[in-house]
Amino acid sequence: MPENDFVSDVRHVLVLPDRDAAEEVAEALRERFAVDEEPQLVRDALAGEDDAEDAQWLVVVRDEAGRLDPAELDAFAGEWEGWREEP
């Protein structure tokens, strides 16, 4: 039986204050870090909040090769008043 290669499922989650910032970050990620896959945007409604204006937005980027530096991503997200969520 052949051995399966281990595939890392590393994901970085950047938390942004609004959808516009998240969309800008997703575009800038592709340009600045040359990510292979399209980052995913996810609306993260705060508990008990129904208003879309009160939602944070997450940008999820896969990094199976482990080449993205977490500190660089945190500083990058900070340019849009966001941060990198620790796993």
Coordinates of N, CA, C and O in Angstrom, one line a residue, residues 14-29 41 56-59 76-77 79-82:
L14 N -7.5 36.5 8.6 CA -7.4 37.9 8.8 C -8.7 38.5 9.1 O -9.7 38.3 8.4
V15 N -8.8 39.2 10.2 CA -10.1 39.8 10.7 C -10.1 41.3 10.3 O -9.1 42.0 10.6
L16 N -11.1 41.7 9.6 CA -11.2 43.1 9.1 C -12.5 43.7 9.6 O -13.5 43.1 9.8
P17 N -12.5 45.1 9.7 CA -13.7 45.7 10.3 C -14.9 45.8 9.4 O -16.0 45.9 9.9
D18 N -14.7 45.7 8.0 CA -15.9 45.8 7.2 C -15.6 45.1 5.8 O -14.4 44.7 5.6
R19 N -16.6 45.0 5.0 CA -16.5 44.3 3.8 C -15.5 45.0 2.8 O -14.8 44.3 2.1
D20 N -15.6 46.3 2.7 CA -14.7 47.0 1.8 C -13.2 46.7 2.1 O -12.4 46.4 1.2
A21 N -12.9 46.7 3.4 CA -11.5 46.4 3.8 C -11.2 45.0 3.5 O -10.1 44.7 3.0
A22 N -12.1 44.1 3.7 CA -11.8 42.7 3.4 C -11.6 42.5 1.9 O -10.7 41.7 1.5
E23 N -12.4 43.1 1.1 CA -12.2 43.0 -0.4 C -10.8 43.6 -0.8 O -10.1 43.0 -1.7
E24 N -10.5 44.7 -0.2 CA -9.2 45.3 -0.6 C -8.0 44.4 -0.1 O -7.0 44.3 -0.8
V25 N -8.1 43.8 1.1 CA -7.1 42.9 1.6 C -7.0 41.7 0.7 O -5.9 41.3 0.4
A26 N -8.1 41.1 0.3 CA -8.0 39.9 -0.6 C -7.3 40.3 -1.9 O -6.5 39.5 -2.4
E27 N -7.6 41.4 -2.5 CA -6.9 41.8 -3.7 C -5.4 42.1 -3.5 O -4.6 41.6 -4.2
A28 N -5.1 42.8 -2.4 CA -3.7 43.1 -2.1 C -2.9 41.9 -1.7 O -1.7 41.8 -2.0
L29 N -3.6 40.9 -1.1 CA -2.9 39.6 -0.8 C -2.3 38.9 -2.1 O -1.2 38.5 -2.1
L41 N -13.7 35.3 1.5 CA -14.3 36.3 2.3 C -15.5 35.7 3.1 O -16.3 35.1 2.4
Q56 N -17.9 41.8 11.5 CA -16.5 41.8 11.0 C -16.5 40.9 9.8 O -17.3 40.0 9.6
W57 N -15.4 41.1 9.0 CA -15.2 40.2 7.8 C -13.9 39.5 8.0 O -12.9 40.1 8.5
L58 N -13.9 38.2 7.6 CA -12.7 37.4 7.6 C -12.2 37.2 6.2 O -13.0 37.0 5.3
V59 N -10.9 37.2 6.1 CA -10.3 36.8 4.8 C -9.5 35.6 5.2 O -8.5 35.6 6.0
F76 N 0.3 43.4 7.9 CA -0.4 43.7 6.6 C -1.9 44.0 6.9 O -2.4 45.0 6.5
A77 N -2.5 43.1 7.7 CA -4.0 43.3 8.1 C -4.1 44.6 8.9 O -5.1 45.3 8.7
E79 N -2.8 47.4 8.3 CA -2.9 48.5 7.4 C -4.3 48.9 7.2 O -4.6 50.0 6.7
W80 N -5.2 47.9 7.4 CA -6.7 48.1 7.2 C -7.4 48.1 8.6 O -8.6 47.7 8.6
E81 N -6.7 48.3 9.7 CA -7.3 48.2 11.0 C -7.8 46.8 11.4 O -8.7 46.7 12.1
G82 N -7.1 45.8 10.8 CA -7.4 44.4 11.1 C -6.3 43.7 11.8 O -5.3 44.4 12.2

